[in-house]
C-alpha positions as a printed NumPy array, in Angstrom:
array([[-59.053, 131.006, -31.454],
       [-60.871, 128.484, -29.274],
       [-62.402, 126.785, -32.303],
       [-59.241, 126.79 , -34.105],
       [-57.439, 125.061, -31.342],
       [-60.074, 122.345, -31.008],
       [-59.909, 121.919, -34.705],
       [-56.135, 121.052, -34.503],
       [-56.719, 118.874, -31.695],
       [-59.281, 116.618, -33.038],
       [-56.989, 116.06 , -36.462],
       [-54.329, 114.861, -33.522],
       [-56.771, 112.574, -32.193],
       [-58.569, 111.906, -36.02 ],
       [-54.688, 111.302, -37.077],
       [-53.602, 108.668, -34.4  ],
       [-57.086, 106.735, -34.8  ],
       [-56.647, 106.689, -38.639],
       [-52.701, 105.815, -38.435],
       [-52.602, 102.907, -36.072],
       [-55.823, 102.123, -34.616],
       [-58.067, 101.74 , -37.623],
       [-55.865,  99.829, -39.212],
       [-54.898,  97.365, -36.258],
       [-58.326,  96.68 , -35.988],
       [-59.125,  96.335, -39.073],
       [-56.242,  93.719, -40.012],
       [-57.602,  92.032, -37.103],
       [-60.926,  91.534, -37.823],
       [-60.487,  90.635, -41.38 ],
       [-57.133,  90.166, -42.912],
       [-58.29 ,  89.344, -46.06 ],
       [-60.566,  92.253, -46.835],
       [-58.622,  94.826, -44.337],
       [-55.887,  97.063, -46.815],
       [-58.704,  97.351, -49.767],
       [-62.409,  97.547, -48.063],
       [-62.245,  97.862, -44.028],
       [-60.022,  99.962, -43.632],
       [-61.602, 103.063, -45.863],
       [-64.856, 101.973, -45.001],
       [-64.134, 102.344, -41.116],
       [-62.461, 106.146, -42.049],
       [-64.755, 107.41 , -43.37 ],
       [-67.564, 106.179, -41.245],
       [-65.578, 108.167, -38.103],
       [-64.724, 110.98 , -40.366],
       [-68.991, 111.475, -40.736],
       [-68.594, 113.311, -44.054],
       [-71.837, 113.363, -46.256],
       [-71.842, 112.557, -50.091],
       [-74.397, 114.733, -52.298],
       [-74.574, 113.863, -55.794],
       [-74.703, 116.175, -58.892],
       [-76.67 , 114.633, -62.142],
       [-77.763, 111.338, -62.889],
       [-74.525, 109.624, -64.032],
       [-73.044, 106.859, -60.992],
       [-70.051, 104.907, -60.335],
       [-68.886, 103.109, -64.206],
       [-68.952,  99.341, -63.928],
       [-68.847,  97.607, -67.15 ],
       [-71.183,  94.414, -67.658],
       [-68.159,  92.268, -68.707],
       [-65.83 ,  91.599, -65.735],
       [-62.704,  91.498, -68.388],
       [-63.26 ,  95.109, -69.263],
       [-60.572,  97.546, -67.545],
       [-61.744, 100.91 , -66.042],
       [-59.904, 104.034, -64.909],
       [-61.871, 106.475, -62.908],
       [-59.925, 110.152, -63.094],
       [-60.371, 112.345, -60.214],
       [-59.432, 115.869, -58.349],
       [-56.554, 115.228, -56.511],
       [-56.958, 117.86 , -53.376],
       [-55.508, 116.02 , -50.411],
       [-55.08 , 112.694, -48.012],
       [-58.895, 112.521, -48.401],
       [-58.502, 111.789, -52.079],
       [-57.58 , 108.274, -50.997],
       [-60.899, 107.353, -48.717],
       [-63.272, 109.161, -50.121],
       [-62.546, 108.029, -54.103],
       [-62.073, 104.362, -52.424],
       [-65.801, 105.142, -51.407],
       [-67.174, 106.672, -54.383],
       [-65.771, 103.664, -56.74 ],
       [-67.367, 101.31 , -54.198],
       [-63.237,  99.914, -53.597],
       [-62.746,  98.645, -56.104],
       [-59.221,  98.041, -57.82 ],
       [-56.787, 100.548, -56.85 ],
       [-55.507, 103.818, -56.654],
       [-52.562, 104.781, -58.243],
       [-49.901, 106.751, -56.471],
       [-46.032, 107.451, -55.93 ],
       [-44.626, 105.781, -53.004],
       [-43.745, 108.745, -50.951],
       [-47.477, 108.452, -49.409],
       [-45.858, 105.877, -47.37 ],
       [-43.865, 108.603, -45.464],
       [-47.088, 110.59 , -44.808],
       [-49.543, 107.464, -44.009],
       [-46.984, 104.672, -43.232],
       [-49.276, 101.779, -41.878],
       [-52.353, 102.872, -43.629],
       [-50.168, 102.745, -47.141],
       [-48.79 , 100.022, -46.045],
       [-51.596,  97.583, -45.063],
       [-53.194,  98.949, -48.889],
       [-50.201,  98.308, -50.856],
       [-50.312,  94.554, -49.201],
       [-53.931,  94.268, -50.399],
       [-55.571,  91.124, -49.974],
       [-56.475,  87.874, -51.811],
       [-60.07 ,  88.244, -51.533],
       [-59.976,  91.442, -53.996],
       [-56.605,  90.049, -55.599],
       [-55.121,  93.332, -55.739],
       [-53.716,  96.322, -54.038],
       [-55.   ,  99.036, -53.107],
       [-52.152, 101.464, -53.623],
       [-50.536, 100.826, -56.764],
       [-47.287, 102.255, -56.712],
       [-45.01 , 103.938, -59.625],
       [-41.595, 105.64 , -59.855],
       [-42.479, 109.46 , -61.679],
       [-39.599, 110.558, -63.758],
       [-38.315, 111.443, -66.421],
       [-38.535, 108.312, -69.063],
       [-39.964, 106.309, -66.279],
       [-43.47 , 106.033, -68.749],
       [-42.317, 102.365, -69.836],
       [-42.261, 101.268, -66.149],
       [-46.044, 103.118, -65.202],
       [-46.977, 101.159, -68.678],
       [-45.428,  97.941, -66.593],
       [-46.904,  98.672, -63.408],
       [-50.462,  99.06 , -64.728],
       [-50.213,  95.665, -66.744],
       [-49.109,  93.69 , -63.854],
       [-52.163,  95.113, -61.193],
       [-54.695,  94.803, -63.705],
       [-53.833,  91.401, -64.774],
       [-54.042,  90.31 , -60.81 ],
       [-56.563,  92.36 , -60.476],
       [-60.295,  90.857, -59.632],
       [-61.893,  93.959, -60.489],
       [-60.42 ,  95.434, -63.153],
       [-60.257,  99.082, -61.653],
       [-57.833, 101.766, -61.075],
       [-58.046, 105.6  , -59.892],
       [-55.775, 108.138, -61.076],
       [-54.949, 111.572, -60.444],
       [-54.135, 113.457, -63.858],
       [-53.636, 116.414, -62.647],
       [-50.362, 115.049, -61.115],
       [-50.15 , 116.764, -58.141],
       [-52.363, 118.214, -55.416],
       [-54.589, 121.171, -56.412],
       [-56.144, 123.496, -53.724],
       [-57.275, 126.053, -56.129],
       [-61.121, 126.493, -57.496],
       [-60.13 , 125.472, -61.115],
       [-58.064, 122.428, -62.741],
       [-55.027, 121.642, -63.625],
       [-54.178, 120.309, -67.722],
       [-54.408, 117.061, -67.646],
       [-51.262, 114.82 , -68.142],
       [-51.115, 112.355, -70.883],
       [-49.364, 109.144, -69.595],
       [-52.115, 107.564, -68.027],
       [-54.335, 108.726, -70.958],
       [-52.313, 107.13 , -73.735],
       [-52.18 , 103.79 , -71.631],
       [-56.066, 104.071, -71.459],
       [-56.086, 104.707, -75.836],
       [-53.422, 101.971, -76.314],
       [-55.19 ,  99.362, -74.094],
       [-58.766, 100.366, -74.292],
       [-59.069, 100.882, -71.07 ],
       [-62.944, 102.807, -70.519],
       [-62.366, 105.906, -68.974],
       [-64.714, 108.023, -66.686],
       [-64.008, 111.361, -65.058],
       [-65.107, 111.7  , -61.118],
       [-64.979, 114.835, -59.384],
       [-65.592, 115.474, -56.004],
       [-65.664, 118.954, -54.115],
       [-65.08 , 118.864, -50.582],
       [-62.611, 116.412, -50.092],
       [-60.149, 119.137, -48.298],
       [-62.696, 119.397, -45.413],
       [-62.651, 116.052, -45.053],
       [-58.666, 115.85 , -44.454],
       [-57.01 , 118.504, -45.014],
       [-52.773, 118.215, -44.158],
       [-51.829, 121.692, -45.058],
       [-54.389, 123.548, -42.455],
       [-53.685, 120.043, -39.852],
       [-57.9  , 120.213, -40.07 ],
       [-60.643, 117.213, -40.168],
       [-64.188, 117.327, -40.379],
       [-64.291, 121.146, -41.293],
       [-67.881, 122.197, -41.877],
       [-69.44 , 122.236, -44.288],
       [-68.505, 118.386, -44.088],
       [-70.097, 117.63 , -47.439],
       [-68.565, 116.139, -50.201],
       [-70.189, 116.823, -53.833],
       [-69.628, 114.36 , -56.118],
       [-70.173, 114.513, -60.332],
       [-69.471, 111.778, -62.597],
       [-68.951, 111.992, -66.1  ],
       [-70.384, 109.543, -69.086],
       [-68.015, 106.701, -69.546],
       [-65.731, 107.333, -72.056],
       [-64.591, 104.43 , -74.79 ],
       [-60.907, 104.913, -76.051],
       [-62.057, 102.388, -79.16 ],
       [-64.871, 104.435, -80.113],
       [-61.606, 107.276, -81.683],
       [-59.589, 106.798, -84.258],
       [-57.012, 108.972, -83.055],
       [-55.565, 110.028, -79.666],
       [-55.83 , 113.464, -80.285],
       [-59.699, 113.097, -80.494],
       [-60.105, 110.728, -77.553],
       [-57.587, 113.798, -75.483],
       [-59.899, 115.889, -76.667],
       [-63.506, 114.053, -75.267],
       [-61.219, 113.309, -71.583],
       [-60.515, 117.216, -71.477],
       [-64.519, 117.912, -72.037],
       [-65.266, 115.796, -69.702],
       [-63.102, 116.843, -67.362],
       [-64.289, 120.483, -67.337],
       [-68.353, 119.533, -67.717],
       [-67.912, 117.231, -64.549],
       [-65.828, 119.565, -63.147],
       [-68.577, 122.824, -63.595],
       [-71.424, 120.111, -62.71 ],
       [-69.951, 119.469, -59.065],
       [-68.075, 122.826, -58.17 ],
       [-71.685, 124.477, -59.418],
       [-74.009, 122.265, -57.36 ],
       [-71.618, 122.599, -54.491],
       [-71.899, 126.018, -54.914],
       [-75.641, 126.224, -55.325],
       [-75.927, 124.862, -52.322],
       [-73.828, 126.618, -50.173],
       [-70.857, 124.707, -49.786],
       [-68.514, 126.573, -51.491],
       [-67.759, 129.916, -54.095],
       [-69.032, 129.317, -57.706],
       [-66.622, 128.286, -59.769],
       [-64.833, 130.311, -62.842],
       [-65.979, 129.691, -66.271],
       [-63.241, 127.014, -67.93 ],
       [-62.36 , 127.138, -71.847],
       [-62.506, 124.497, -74.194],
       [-59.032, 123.021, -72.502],
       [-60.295, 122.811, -69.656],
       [-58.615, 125.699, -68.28 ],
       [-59.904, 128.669, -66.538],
       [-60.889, 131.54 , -68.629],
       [-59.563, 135.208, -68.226],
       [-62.369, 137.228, -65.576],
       [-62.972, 139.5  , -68.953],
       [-64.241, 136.569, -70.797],
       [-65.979, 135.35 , -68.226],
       [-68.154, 138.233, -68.095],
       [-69.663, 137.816, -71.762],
       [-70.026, 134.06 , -71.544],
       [-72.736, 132.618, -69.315],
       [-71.177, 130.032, -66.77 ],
       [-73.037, 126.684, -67.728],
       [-74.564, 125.828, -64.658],
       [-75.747, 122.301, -63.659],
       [-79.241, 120.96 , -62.616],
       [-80.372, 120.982, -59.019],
       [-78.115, 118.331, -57.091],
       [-79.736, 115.232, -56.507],
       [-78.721, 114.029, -52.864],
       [-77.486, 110.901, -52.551],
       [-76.453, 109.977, -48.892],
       [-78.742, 110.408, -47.411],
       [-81.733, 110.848, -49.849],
       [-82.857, 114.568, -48.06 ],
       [-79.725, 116.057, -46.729],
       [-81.776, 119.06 , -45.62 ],
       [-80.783, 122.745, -45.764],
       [-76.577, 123.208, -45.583],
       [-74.976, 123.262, -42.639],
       [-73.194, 126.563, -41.291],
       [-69.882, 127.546, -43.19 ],
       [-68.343, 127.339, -39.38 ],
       [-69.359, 124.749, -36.849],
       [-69.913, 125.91 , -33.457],
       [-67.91 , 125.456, -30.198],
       [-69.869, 123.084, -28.848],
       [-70.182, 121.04 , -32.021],
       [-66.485, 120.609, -32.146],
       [-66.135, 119.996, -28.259],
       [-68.96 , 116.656, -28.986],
       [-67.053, 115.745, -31.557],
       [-63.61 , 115.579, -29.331],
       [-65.496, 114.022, -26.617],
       [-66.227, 111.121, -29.049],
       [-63.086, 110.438, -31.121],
       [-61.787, 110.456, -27.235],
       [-63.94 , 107.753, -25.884],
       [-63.584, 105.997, -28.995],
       [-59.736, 105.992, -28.705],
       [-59.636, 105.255, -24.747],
       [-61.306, 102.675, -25.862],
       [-59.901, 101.025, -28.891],
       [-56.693, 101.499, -26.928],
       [-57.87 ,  99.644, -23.638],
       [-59.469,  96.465, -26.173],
       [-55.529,  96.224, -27.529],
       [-53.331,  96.785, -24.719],
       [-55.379,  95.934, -21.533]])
């Protein structure tokens, strides 16, 4: 009960520094560079999460500067939007409904404004309705062709998704990418819950690891026909998917995951017992290079009391540079 308490007061204290403090500062020290770089670069330097790296496949980014990527990822919570920023190494944007304004207000705001030293965003904002596919077409155009890096992250799952298996995929972003050639490569990340996580008002939860697959890129020119480029996005989407669940899994960081049919979709427990679960090669670690052995499923009492003790000096003292 103890832990569980500290846990909600350290998002409180996580919450106000990544709300208003991180961003003042940030604006301050470098208005140019603060909505698309600082400002997820200082989050998730005080969140302390760890990146570990399944396979041998990294970040996309095309040799000609002209070429437009989209990087599709899990969408599991308000981590989604620091920790892909970090994984994509910021660049472009990410695409999202404006409503995240009501949840984040000055952090979405501040990334919306962007800055002319990237020449974009880093929110792009749509409208999602019904018919509204012309205008998403509309809003796309108009970021990319600001855009100095020619980047974009979207979530085609559509909504958040807390369970241990995807979501179909939606296809307006996908036949944007098919119609525009826009390279496509599939990024999923396990973890990113712990990280932030909303629903449970929890940040930092241990394991504070976040396992990280990336797909081949994926070349909308290279079909003839939607259906068949649909088809490779959906493939990859459920390899990359296996690869990081199944590494984070291997190494303790979460359950394995369920076996996932051709769609993409998870298959019935039945058929999951005759088929044997692909599972991925070991993990390669990425940040740093020998993360060691995992860390307890439950951090300790006194783990969480340092970890208060810090965000609270930090804050006393972000809060005496700015108002004393």
């Amino acid at each position: 009960l103890v832990t569980e308490i500290l846990l909600r007061i350290t998002f409180c204290v996580d919450l106000f520094l990544l709300q208003i403090v991180i961003p003042i500062l940030a604006l301050l020290y470098s208005p140019r560079d603060a909505g698309t770089h600082n400002m997820s670069a200082w989050t998730s330097k005080m969140l302390g999460y760890r990146i570990h790296k399944a396979g041998q496949n990294t970040c996309y980014v095309p040799e000609e500067k002209s070429t437009r990527v989209m990087y599709l990822a899990n969408h599991r919570s308000w981590g989604d939007f620091i920790v892909d920023r970090l994984l994509t190494g910021f660049r472009g944007g990410s695409l999202s409904r404006i409503m995240v304004i009501v949840g984040i207000p000055m952090p979405a705001t501040l990334a919306w404004l962007g800055s002319g030293q990237r020449g974009t965003s880093a929110l792009w904002f749509f409208k999602r309705a019904k018919g509204a596919t012309p205008a998403l077409w509309a809003t796309l155009d108009r970021n990319f062709e600001v855009a100095i890096e020619k980047a974009v992250v979207v979530y085609p799952e559509g909504h958040r998704n807390r369970s241990d298996k995807p979501l179909p995929i939606r296809t307006g972003t996908l036949r944007y990418a098919f119609d525009r050639n826009v390279h496509v490569q599939v990024l999923i990340a396990e973890g990113k819950e712990r990280v932030i996580n909303e629903a449970q008002l929890v940040t930092r939860r241990s394991p504070n690891v976040v396992t990280v697959s990336f797909s081949d890129p994926i070349v909308p020119k290279n079909y003839s026909t939607f259906e068949g480029f649909h088809g490779a996005v959906c493939e990859a989407w459920r390899t990359t998917w296996l690869a990081a669940y199944g590494a984070a899994a291997e190494a303790g960081y979460c359950a394995p995951p369920p076996a996932l049919g051709p769609d993409g979709m998870a298959e019935s427990a039945t058929a999951a017992d005759h088929k044997r679960i692909h599972r991925p090669p070991a993990a390669v670690p990425w940040t740093p290079p020998n993360p060691g052995p995992p860390p307890n499923q439950h951090a300790s009492l006194g783990m969480h009391m340092a970890r208060l003790c810090i965000v609270g000096a930090i804050s006393a003292a972000a809060y005496y540079t700015l108002y004393e």
